[in-house]
Amino acid sequence: MTVRVRIAPSPTGNLHIGTARTAVFNWLYARHQGGKFIIRVEDTDISRSRDEYTDNILKGLEWLGLNWDEGPFFQSQRLDLYRQAVQKLLDKGLAYRCYCTPEELEQMREAQKARNEAPGYDNRHRNLTPEQRETYETEGRKPVIRFIIDGDRQITWNDKVRGKMAWKGSDLGGDMAIARTPEGDEPFGQPLYNLAVVVDDIDMKITHVIRGEDHIANTAKQILLYEALGGEIPEFAHSPLILNPEGRKLSKRDGVTSLDDFKNMGFVPEAIANYMMLLGWTAPDSTQEIFTLEEAAKLFTLDRVNKAGAKFDWDKLDWINSQYLHKMSPEILVDLLIPYWQNAGYEFNPEGDREWLIELTGIIAPSLTRLSDAVAESRLLFGDSITFDEKGQAQIEQEGVKEIFAAILTAIANYPEMTPEDAKEIIKQVTKEKKVKKGFVMKSLRAGLTGELQGPDLIQSWVLLHRRGWDKTRLQLTVDS
Ligand code: GLU
């Protein structure tokens, strides 16, 4: 058997982080099994689906490195298939026309609420007589199609993540709508989610349905549809929800929901994919946390997906991102940083200054956690105005610092082309001359150059700054003030 899995996003918004994680799990499983990963865009909800969201979702999956083998298929182009299935269920007497008006359904729900009953359709049109049907038709009522759910049925499956699962038919909200009311003269309207999914999963020979646990109730309903349509029931695996650090479902309120939010915050795709796989999956060696998609694919099995909700941990994501940034060669990393520098308004020529930018990248890379950190980390090397933070200011106000700067400026005049060795030599000379500690000179120099006490390697930065022809008034100003 060839494993065939799918990701089935609805293009009603940008690529959601939960969908991205589900896509990662499906991709890993397909690759581990030597199977196929299929993309199906579930765009039957015309009022909410947009092409730009489809675009965003497909580009996002590609950006993460989740290459697919088949698709993208679009449900909107497969409507005939769903209509045939609805007709088949009607013909077999497994579905029927329900003529209830929205008002009647609302009254029914109100009454259920008043009786403290769970809301659901009470199957009142399941057994209409031909006369009743005729009356509703002549009244001009447009029916939805409902699929019969036997309330006494026990639906069970062996979930690959959650183990034995059982649902009672009576807990599924009554006979399920599978097609909307028709707009015009068609026998029935737009087929609905559960029906379309099952028709597609049968047609696409999906062997494993891996999706979020918010679909568990749908799975119970879908199993009944597989049976009714004569399809082979796939395996199901429900992955845990992504929770915020407080343990509630990650939502808009947490400020990040779409993959773009993470991208804009300066995370690289390798790190996001890596972090996504750890959201709910534990590697056989639980101490290992850094994996490329290919490395994880070698190890990924569904029995190591956890049942418990996966808490989002920003520190871990940051740490993983930094690991990838630190490993990246400056020649590659530089292209990821350039847009951040440009957005910050730093002046440079991406082509003409490339060598210099690469060197700068090499210097700041070890201090980057997110790409966006490059703006602050390289501030001193672009432009000339610096602002002092509290500690930087305190440092330059220390006794003896002005004299140290004056000595550095005198010494540097002898080095039109300062090498790292020259820079160290200057610091050594000044240390000796002023009879202070080397650390004090270094700290003061850093404060004078950057306004802060922390930052990338001082010697390397200083050398690079020198090469770009820095404005020595940086130290001069501090001397004069
Ligand atoms: N379109 C559904 C969603 O975006 C996918 C359901 C499924 O994977 O079966 O949640």
Short mmCIF file of C-alpha atoms and ligand atoms in Angstrom, two decimals:
data_model
loop_
_atom_site.label_atom_id
_atom_site.label_comp_id
_atom_site.label_asym_id
_atom_site.label_seq_id
_atom_site.Cartn_x
_atom_site.Cartn_y
_atom_site.Cartn_z
CA MET A 1 0.00 0.00 0.00
CA THR A 2 1.32 3.44 -0.89
CA VAL A 3 0.65 5.93 1.85
CA ARG A 4 -1.29 8.92 0.58
CA VAL A 5 -1.92 11.88 2.85
CA ARG A 6 -3.25 15.34 2.22
CA ILE A 7 -3.41 18.82 3.59
CA ALA A 8 -6.78 20.38 2.92
CA PRO A 9 -6.71 24.09 3.74
CA SER A 10 -9.74 26.31 3.38
CA PRO A 11 -8.68 29.59 1.74
CA THR A 12 -10.67 31.78 4.09
CA GLY A 13 -7.59 33.44 5.53
CA ASN A 14 -3.81 33.46 5.28
CA LEU A 15 -1.93 30.24 6.06
CA HIS A 16 -2.77 29.55 9.69
CA ILE A 17 -0.08 28.28 11.97
CA GLY A 18 -2.23 25.26 12.93
CA THR A 19 -2.64 24.34 9.28
CA ALA A 20 1.09 24.77 8.74
CA ARG A 21 1.79 22.39 11.63
CA THR A 22 -0.71 19.84 10.26
CA ALA A 23 0.97 20.18 6.88
CA VAL A 24 4.37 19.50 8.48
CA PHE A 25 3.06 16.32 10.14
CA ASN A 26 1.47 15.10 6.91
CA TRP A 27 4.60 15.87 4.93
CA LEU A 28 6.84 14.08 7.46
CA TYR A 29 4.58 11.07 7.50
CA ALA A 30 4.45 10.87 3.70
CA ARG A 31 8.21 11.17 3.39
CA HIS A 32 8.88 8.67 6.17
CA GLN A 33 6.63 6.15 4.46
CA GLY A 34 7.81 6.90 0.93
CA GLY A 35 4.25 8.00 0.23
CA LYS A 36 2.54 10.93 -1.46
CA PHE A 37 1.69 14.32 -0.03
CA ILE A 38 -1.30 15.93 -1.73
CA ILE A 39 -2.72 19.45 -1.55
CA ARG A 40 -6.41 20.02 -1.80
CA VAL A 41 -7.84 23.50 -1.50
CA GLU A 42 -11.27 23.36 0.14
CA ASP A 43 -12.80 26.40 -1.46
CA THR A 44 -16.47 25.45 -1.61
CA ASP A 45 -17.45 28.25 0.76
CA ILE A 46 -17.53 30.82 -2.03
CA SER A 47 -18.47 33.73 0.16
CA ARG A 48 -15.40 33.35 2.39
CA SER A 49 -12.81 31.89 0.01
CA ARG A 50 -10.41 34.22 -1.80
CA ASP A 51 -7.75 33.63 -4.44
CA GLU A 52 -5.26 35.75 -2.51
CA TYR A 53 -5.59 33.42 0.47
CA THR A 54 -5.05 30.39 -1.75
CA ASP A 55 -1.93 32.10 -3.04
CA ASN A 56 -0.74 32.92 0.45
CA ILE A 57 -1.30 29.33 1.64
CA LEU A 58 0.46 27.68 -1.29
CA LYS A 59 3.39 30.10 -1.15
CA GLY A 60 3.65 29.62 2.60
CA LEU A 61 3.80 25.83 2.31
CA GLU A 62 6.42 26.15 -0.39
CA TRP A 63 8.42 28.63 1.71
CA LEU A 64 8.44 26.12 4.57
CA GLY A 65 9.89 23.52 2.22
CA LEU A 66 6.81 21.30 2.11
CA ASN A 67 6.92 20.22 -1.50
CA TRP A 68 3.88 18.30 -2.68
CA ASP A 69 3.45 15.41 -5.07
CA GLU A 70 -0.06 16.03 -6.37
CA GLY A 71 -2.32 19.01 -6.63
CA PRO A 72 -3.22 21.60 -5.74
CA PHE A 73 -6.71 20.30 -6.40
CA PHE A 74 -9.59 22.70 -5.96
CA GLN A 75 -12.91 21.55 -4.60
CA SER A 76 -14.66 24.32 -6.52
CA GLN A 77 -13.66 22.49 -9.72
CA ARG A 78 -14.99 19.16 -8.52
CA LEU A 79 -18.56 20.03 -7.69
CA ASP A 80 -20.02 17.47 -10.09
CA LEU A 81 -18.38 14.70 -8.16
CA TYR A 82 -20.00 15.83 -4.93
CA ARG A 83 -23.39 16.24 -6.61
CA GLN A 84 -23.19 12.68 -7.88
CA ALA A 85 -22.46 11.47 -4.36
CA VAL A 86 -25.40 13.42 -2.92
CA GLN A 87 -27.65 11.96 -5.59
CA LYS A 88 -26.35 8.49 -4.81
CA LEU A 89 -27.21 8.90 -1.14
CA LEU A 90 -30.67 10.20 -2.03
CA ASP A 91 -31.24 7.29 -4.40
CA LYS A 92 -30.21 4.80 -1.74
CA GLY A 93 -32.60 6.35 0.76
CA LEU A 94 -29.67 7.33 3.01
CA ALA A 95 -30.37 11.03 2.63
CA TYR A 96 -33.49 13.14 2.31
CA ARG A 97 -34.77 16.62 1.64
CA CYS A 98 -35.37 18.74 4.68
CA TYR A 99 -37.64 21.74 4.09
CA CYS A 100 -37.28 23.40 7.46
CA THR A 101 -36.95 27.15 7.25
CA PRO A 102 -34.20 28.97 9.15
CA GLU A 103 -36.92 30.33 11.45
CA GLU A 104 -38.23 26.86 12.23
CA LEU A 105 -34.73 25.66 12.97
CA GLU A 106 -34.17 28.64 15.22
CA GLN A 107 -37.39 27.91 17.14
CA MET A 108 -36.34 24.29 17.47
CA ARG A 109 -32.98 25.37 18.93
CA GLU A 110 -34.63 27.79 21.33
CA ALA A 111 -36.96 25.05 22.56
CA GLN A 112 -34.00 22.69 23.01
CA LYS A 113 -32.20 25.34 24.98
CA ALA A 114 -35.24 25.90 27.18
CA ARG A 115 -35.33 22.15 27.91
CA ASN A 116 -31.60 22.13 28.59
CA GLU A 117 -31.01 19.76 25.71
CA ALA A 118 -27.96 19.72 23.48
CA PRO A 119 -28.63 21.64 20.26
CA GLY A 120 -29.11 19.60 17.13
CA TYR A 121 -31.50 18.82 14.34
CA ASP A 122 -34.41 16.70 15.60
CA ASN A 123 -34.81 14.82 12.32
CA ARG A 124 -38.36 16.09 11.92
CA HIS A 125 -38.32 15.83 8.12
CA ARG A 126 -36.71 12.41 7.97
CA ASN A 127 -39.93 10.62 7.17
CA LEU A 128 -42.10 13.10 5.34
CA THR A 129 -44.94 11.66 3.34
CA PRO A 130 -45.03 12.39 -0.39
CA GLU A 131 -47.99 14.71 0.32
CA GLN A 132 -46.11 16.71 2.93
CA ARG A 133 -43.20 17.06 0.57
CA GLU A 134 -45.50 18.16 -2.20
CA THR A 135 -47.01 20.82 0.06
CA TYR A 136 -43.62 22.25 0.99
CA GLU A 137 -42.56 22.25 -2.68
CA THR A 138 -45.68 24.13 -3.72
CA GLU A 139 -45.07 26.60 -0.92
CA GLY A 140 -41.77 27.26 -2.72
CA ARG A 141 -39.57 26.03 0.12
CA LYS A 142 -36.05 25.08 -0.94
CA PRO A 143 -34.66 21.98 0.75
CA VAL A 144 -31.28 21.16 2.17
CA ILE A 145 -30.16 17.56 1.86
CA ARG A 146 -29.63 15.71 5.10
CA PHE A 147 -27.77 12.48 5.62
CA ILE A 148 -29.40 10.07 8.07
CA ILE A 149 -27.44 9.49 11.25
CA ASP A 150 -28.58 6.49 13.23
CA GLY A 151 -28.72 7.70 16.84
CA ASP A 152 -28.14 4.16 18.16
CA ARG A 153 -24.96 3.68 16.19
CA GLN A 154 -21.63 3.37 18.01
CA ILE A 155 -18.90 4.74 15.80
CA THR A 156 -15.42 3.59 16.68
CA TRP A 157 -11.98 3.92 15.21
CA ASN A 158 -8.48 3.30 16.32
CA ASP A 159 -6.88 6.69 16.24
CA LYS A 160 -3.16 6.58 15.45
CA VAL A 161 -2.52 9.27 18.05
CA ARG A 162 -5.33 8.94 20.55
CA GLY A 163 -6.00 5.22 20.51
CA LYS A 164 -9.51 3.76 20.74
CA MET A 165 -12.17 6.34 19.98
CA ALA A 166 -15.93 5.90 20.30
CA TRP A 167 -18.81 8.21 19.48
CA LYS A 168 -22.51 7.70 19.79
CA GLY A 169 -24.59 8.54 16.73
CA SER A 170 -26.96 10.43 19.01
CA ASP A 171 -24.12 12.81 19.96
CA LEU A 172 -23.59 14.03 16.41
CA GLY A 173 -26.27 16.70 16.31
CA GLY A 174 -28.92 14.86 14.33
CA ASP A 175 -29.14 14.15 10.62
CA MET A 176 -26.36 16.07 8.98
CA ALA A 177 -26.77 18.61 6.20
CA ILE A 178 -24.66 17.59 3.22
CA ALA A 179 -25.93 20.04 0.61
CA ARG A 180 -27.26 23.57 0.90
CA THR A 181 -30.52 24.82 -0.53
CA PRO A 182 -30.35 25.32 -4.30
CA GLU A 183 -30.05 28.83 -5.73
CA GLY A 184 -32.02 28.10 -8.86
CA ASP A 185 -33.74 25.06 -10.32
CA GLU A 186 -31.05 22.50 -9.46
CA PRO A 187 -32.24 19.50 -7.44
CA PHE A 188 -30.03 20.62 -4.56
CA GLY A 189 -27.42 23.25 -3.76
CA GLN A 190 -23.73 23.45 -2.91
CA PRO A 191 -22.40 20.27 -1.29
CA LEU A 192 -21.10 20.82 2.24
CA TYR A 193 -17.81 20.22 3.99
CA ASN A 194 -18.13 16.69 5.41
CA LEU A 195 -19.53 15.28 2.22
CA ALA A 196 -16.95 16.91 -0.04
CA VAL A 197 -14.08 15.78 2.19
CA VAL A 198 -15.18 12.17 2.13
CA VAL A 199 -15.83 12.14 -1.61
CA ASP A 200 -12.37 13.59 -2.19
CA ASP A 201 -10.59 11.38 0.29
CA ILE A 202 -12.14 8.34 -1.40
CA ASP A 203 -11.41 9.65 -4.89
CA MET A 204 -7.83 10.61 -4.02
CA LYS A 205 -7.27 7.28 -2.30
CA ILE A 206 -6.19 8.93 0.92
CA THR A 207 -4.89 6.28 3.30
CA HIS A 208 -4.25 8.43 6.38
CA VAL A 209 -6.15 11.49 7.49
CA ILE A 210 -3.85 13.47 9.78
CA ARG A 211 -5.47 16.65 11.11
CA GLY A 212 -6.15 18.66 14.22
CA GLU A 213 -8.20 17.30 17.08
CA ASP A 214 -10.87 19.94 16.43
CA HIS A 215 -12.01 17.58 13.65
CA ILE A 216 -12.71 14.57 15.88
CA ALA A 217 -16.50 14.95 15.72
CA ASN A 218 -16.25 15.34 11.94
CA THR A 219 -14.35 12.08 11.80
CA ALA A 220 -17.25 10.25 13.42
CA LYS A 221 -19.65 11.76 10.88
CA GLN A 222 -17.30 11.09 8.00
CA ILE A 223 -16.93 7.43 8.89
CA LEU A 224 -20.69 7.07 8.39
CA LEU A 225 -20.38 8.74 5.00
CA TYR A 226 -17.53 6.44 3.94
CA GLU A 227 -19.75 3.49 4.77
CA ALA A 228 -22.72 4.96 2.92
CA LEU A 229 -20.64 5.74 -0.16
CA GLY A 230 -18.87 2.39 -0.11
CA GLY A 231 -15.42 3.89 0.38
CA GLU A 232 -12.57 2.32 2.27
CA ILE A 233 -12.17 4.03 5.63
CA PRO A 234 -8.69 5.51 6.03
CA GLU A 235 -6.66 5.60 9.22
CA PHE A 236 -7.18 8.70 11.33
CA ALA A 237 -4.66 10.58 13.43
CA HIS A 238 -5.71 13.66 15.36
CA SER A 239 -2.89 15.94 16.41
CA PRO A 240 -3.14 18.05 19.56
CA LEU A 241 -4.14 21.69 19.49
CA ILE A 242 -1.53 24.41 19.68
CA LEU A 243 -1.97 26.23 22.99
CA ASN A 244 -0.68 29.60 24.07
CA PRO A 245 1.79 29.76 26.98
CA GLU A 246 -1.19 30.03 29.38
CA GLY A 247 -2.62 26.77 28.09
CA ARG A 248 -5.50 28.19 26.06
CA LYS A 249 -5.97 27.65 22.34
CA LEU A 250 -3.54 29.87 20.41
CA SER A 251 -5.67 32.62 18.93
CA LYS A 252 -5.63 36.06 17.37
CA ARG A 253 -5.28 37.50 20.83
CA ASP A 254 -1.80 35.99 21.05
CA GLY A 255 -0.79 38.30 18.21
CA VAL A 256 0.29 35.53 15.88
CA THR A 257 -1.92 33.29 13.86
CA SER A 258 -0.63 33.25 10.33
CA LEU A 259 2.69 32.05 9.06
CA ASP A 260 3.32 35.56 7.74
CA ASP A 261 3.27 36.92 11.28
CA PHE A 262 6.22 34.66 12.12
CA LYS A 263 7.98 35.45 8.87
CA ASN A 264 7.67 39.18 9.55
CA MET A 265 9.09 38.72 13.02
CA GLY A 266 12.32 37.47 11.52
CA PHE A 267 12.03 33.71 11.78
CA VAL A 268 13.50 31.62 8.97
CA PRO A 269 11.46 28.83 7.38
CA GLU A 270 13.84 26.08 8.51
CA ALA A 271 13.38 27.14 12.12
CA ILE A 272 9.62 27.44 11.87
CA ALA A 273 9.32 24.02 10.25
CA ASN A 274 11.62 22.63 12.94
CA TYR A 275 9.59 24.20 15.71
CA MET A 276 6.29 23.10 14.16
CA MET A 277 7.37 19.47 14.22
CA LEU A 278 8.21 19.72 17.91
CA LEU A 279 4.72 21.10 18.61
CA GLY A 280 3.21 17.75 19.39
CA TRP A 281 5.89 15.30 18.27
CA THR A 282 8.81 13.96 20.28
CA ALA A 283 11.80 12.42 18.53
CA PRO A 284 12.96 8.96 19.64
CA ASP A 285 15.94 10.71 21.23
CA SER A 286 13.95 13.29 23.15
CA THR A 287 17.04 15.42 23.76
CA GLN A 288 17.45 16.14 20.08
CA GLU A 289 15.57 19.22 19.00
CA ILE A 290 17.25 20.51 15.89
CA PHE A 291 16.06 18.77 12.75
CA THR A 292 15.72 19.69 9.14
CA LEU A 293 12.53 18.38 7.58
CA GLU A 294 14.52 15.62 5.87
CA GLU A 295 16.18 14.55 9.11
CA ALA A 296 12.88 14.45 10.97
CA ALA A 297 11.22 12.55 8.13
CA LYS A 298 13.60 9.66 8.77
CA LEU A 299 12.29 9.40 12.33
CA PHE A 300 8.68 10.53 12.18
CA THR A 301 6.02 8.09 13.34
CA LEU A 302 2.50 8.85 14.49
CA ASP A 303 2.87 6.92 17.73
CA ARG A 304 5.28 9.62 18.91
CA VAL A 305 2.71 12.37 18.42
CA ASN A 306 1.39 13.45 21.82
CA LYS A 307 -2.21 13.59 22.86
CA ALA A 308 -1.80 16.54 25.19
CA GLY A 309 -2.07 20.06 23.79
CA ALA A 310 1.20 21.54 22.59
CA LYS A 311 2.13 24.72 24.41
CA PHE A 312 3.69 27.42 22.33
CA ASP A 313 7.09 28.33 23.73
CA TRP A 314 8.59 31.52 22.33
CA ASP A 315 11.96 30.95 23.98
CA LYS A 316 12.31 27.62 22.25
CA LEU A 317 11.33 29.03 18.88
CA ASP A 318 13.85 31.84 19.37
CA TRP A 319 16.54 29.38 20.34
CA ILE A 320 15.86 27.18 17.33
CA ASN A 321 15.88 30.20 15.04
CA SER A 322 19.21 31.35 16.43
CA GLN A 323 20.67 27.90 15.80
CA TYR A 324 19.78 28.16 12.12
CA LEU A 325 21.02 31.73 11.81
CA HIS A 326 24.32 30.88 13.47
CA LYS A 327 24.87 27.98 11.09
CA MET A 328 24.05 29.88 7.93
CA SER A 329 26.92 31.13 5.79
CA PRO A 330 27.21 34.94 5.70
CA GLU A 331 26.92 34.83 1.90
CA ILE A 332 23.41 33.42 2.24
CA LEU A 333 22.37 35.17 5.41
CA VAL A 334 23.25 38.59 3.99
CA ASP A 335 20.39 38.39 1.49
CA LEU A 336 17.93 37.72 4.30
CA LEU A 337 19.23 40.69 6.28
CA ILE A 338 19.32 43.26 3.47
CA PRO A 339 15.53 43.85 3.52
CA TYR A 340 15.66 44.52 7.26
CA TRP A 341 18.47 47.03 6.86
CA GLN A 342 16.63 48.67 3.99
CA ASN A 343 13.44 48.92 6.02
CA ALA A 344 15.41 50.49 8.84
CA GLY A 345 16.47 53.22 6.40
CA TYR A 346 20.18 52.39 6.52
CA GLU A 347 22.04 53.67 3.51
CA PHE A 348 24.07 51.24 1.47
CA ASN A 349 24.33 49.79 -1.97
CA PRO A 350 23.28 46.13 -1.90
CA GLU A 351 25.52 45.30 -4.87
CA GLY A 352 28.39 47.74 -4.50
CA ASP A 353 28.78 47.19 -0.76
CA ARG A 354 28.17 43.46 -0.90
CA GLU A 355 31.58 42.33 0.32
CA TRP A 356 31.40 44.72 3.22
CA LEU A 357 27.84 43.60 4.01
CA ILE A 358 28.93 39.98 4.02
CA GLU A 359 31.68 40.79 6.50
CA LEU A 360 29.25 42.68 8.64
CA THR A 361 26.89 39.70 8.51
CA GLY A 362 29.68 37.41 9.67
CA ILE A 363 30.35 39.68 12.63
CA ILE A 364 26.78 40.05 13.83
CA ALA A 365 25.52 36.55 13.00
CA PRO A 366 26.53 35.03 16.35
CA SER A 367 24.39 37.59 18.19
CA LEU A 368 21.26 37.17 16.09
CA THR A 369 18.18 35.41 17.42
CA ARG A 370 15.78 36.75 14.82
CA LEU A 371 16.64 38.31 11.46
CA SER A 372 15.13 41.55 12.72
CA ASP A 373 17.84 41.77 15.39
CA ALA A 374 20.26 42.69 12.61
CA VAL A 375 18.91 46.24 12.67
CA ALA A 376 20.07 46.95 16.21
CA GLU A 377 23.15 44.76 16.01
CA SER A 378 24.57 46.63 13.05
CA ARG A 379 23.39 50.11 13.87
CA LEU A 380 26.84 51.40 14.59
CA LEU A 381 28.11 50.32 11.21
CA PHE A 382 25.55 52.25 9.23
CA GLY A 383 25.22 55.99 9.53
CA ASP A 384 26.91 58.03 12.19
CA SER A 385 24.50 59.20 14.79
CA ILE A 386 24.38 57.09 17.87
CA THR A 387 22.28 57.32 20.96
CA PHE A 388 23.55 56.35 24.34
CA ASP A 389 21.60 54.05 26.55
CA GLU A 390 21.87 54.44 30.30
CA LYS A 391 24.80 52.10 30.74
CA GLY A 392 26.65 53.45 27.69
CA GLN A 393 26.22 56.98 28.96
CA ALA A 394 27.43 56.03 32.44
CA GLN A 395 30.48 54.38 30.94
CA ILE A 396 31.65 57.36 28.90
CA GLU A 397 31.17 59.61 31.89
CA GLN A 398 33.63 57.59 33.95
CA GLU A 399 36.83 59.25 34.93
CA GLY A 400 39.63 58.86 32.43
CA VAL A 401 37.45 57.89 29.50
CA LYS A 402 37.93 61.17 27.60
CA GLU A 403 41.67 60.77 27.86
CA ILE A 404 41.42 57.22 26.60
CA PHE A 405 39.42 58.35 23.58
CA ALA A 406 41.90 61.12 22.86
CA ALA A 407 44.75 58.60 22.97
CA ILE A 408 42.87 56.21 20.67
CA LEU A 409 42.24 58.98 18.15
CA THR A 410 45.90 59.97 18.18
CA ALA A 411 47.03 56.38 17.75
CA ILE A 412 44.58 55.60 14.99
CA ALA A 413 45.96 58.39 12.83
CA ASN A 414 48.93 56.10 12.19
CA TYR A 415 46.70 53.36 10.79
CA PRO A 416 44.91 54.45 7.65
CA GLU A 417 44.13 50.79 7.05
CA MET A 418 43.56 49.22 10.41
CA THR A 419 43.73 45.43 10.64
CA PRO A 420 42.39 43.47 13.62
CA GLU A 421 45.98 43.17 14.85
CA ASP A 422 46.44 46.92 14.55
CA ALA A 423 43.23 47.49 16.48
CA LYS A 424 44.43 45.20 19.27
CA GLU A 425 47.78 46.96 19.25
CA ILE A 426 46.13 50.36 19.64
CA ILE A 427 44.13 49.12 22.59
CA LYS A 428 47.25 47.63 24.11
CA GLN A 429 49.19 50.87 23.69
CA VAL A 430 46.45 52.97 25.21
CA THR A 431 46.06 50.55 28.09
CA LYS A 432 49.74 50.86 28.84
CA GLU A 433 49.91 54.58 28.36
CA LYS A 434 46.92 55.34 30.55
CA LYS A 435 47.74 52.66 33.11
CA VAL A 436 44.23 51.25 33.10
CA LYS A 437 42.79 47.79 32.59
CA LYS A 438 42.31 46.54 29.04
CA GLY A 439 38.70 45.69 29.82
CA PHE A 440 38.06 49.27 30.78
CA VAL A 441 39.45 50.54 27.47
CA MET A 442 37.41 48.02 25.50
CA LYS A 443 34.23 48.79 27.36
CA SER A 444 34.71 52.52 26.95
CA LEU A 445 35.52 52.19 23.27
CA ARG A 446 32.41 50.13 22.71
CA ALA A 447 30.29 52.68 24.55
CA GLY A 448 31.87 55.52 22.58
CA LEU A 449 31.32 53.80 19.25
CA THR A 450 27.88 52.33 19.79
CA GLY A 451 26.33 54.05 22.79
CA GLU A 452 25.85 50.66 24.43
CA LEU A 453 27.88 48.13 26.34
CA GLN A 454 26.67 45.12 24.47
CA GLY A 455 26.97 44.16 20.84
CA PRO A 456 28.91 42.21 18.26
CA ASP A 457 32.63 41.58 18.46
CA LEU A 458 34.26 44.94 19.14
CA ILE A 459 37.52 44.53 17.27
CA GLN A 460 35.89 43.18 14.15
CA SER A 461 33.21 45.86 14.20
CA TRP A 462 35.74 48.59 14.68
CA VAL A 463 37.87 47.33 11.79
CA LEU A 464 34.84 47.19 9.54
CA LEU A 465 33.75 50.63 10.60
CA HIS A 466 37.23 51.92 9.87
CA ARG A 467 37.14 50.44 6.40
CA ARG A 468 33.87 52.16 5.63
CA GLY A 469 35.45 55.44 6.61
CA TRP A 470 33.77 56.16 9.88
CA ASP A 471 33.21 59.56 11.28
CA LYS A 472 35.74 59.92 14.06
CA THR A 473 33.67 62.61 15.65
CA ARG A 474 31.94 59.71 17.36
CA LEU A 475 34.77 59.55 19.81
CA GLN A 476 35.72 63.17 19.29
CA LEU A 477 32.29 64.36 20.36
CA THR A 478 32.48 62.33 23.47
CA VAL A 479 35.91 63.77 24.14
CA ASP A 480 34.74 67.34 23.66
CA SER A 481 31.48 67.18 25.47
N1 GLU B 1 -10.64 22.28 5.33
C1 GLU B 1 -10.43 21.76 6.63
C2 GLU B 1 -9.71 22.78 7.50
O1 GLU B 1 -9.12 23.70 6.97
C3 GLU B 1 -9.58 20.53 6.58
C4 GLU B 1 -10.29 19.36 7.06
C5 GLU B 1 -9.55 18.08 6.87
O2 GLU B 1 -8.31 18.03 6.94
O3 GLU B 1 -10.24 17.10 6.65
O4 GLU B 1 -9.76 22.67 8.69
#
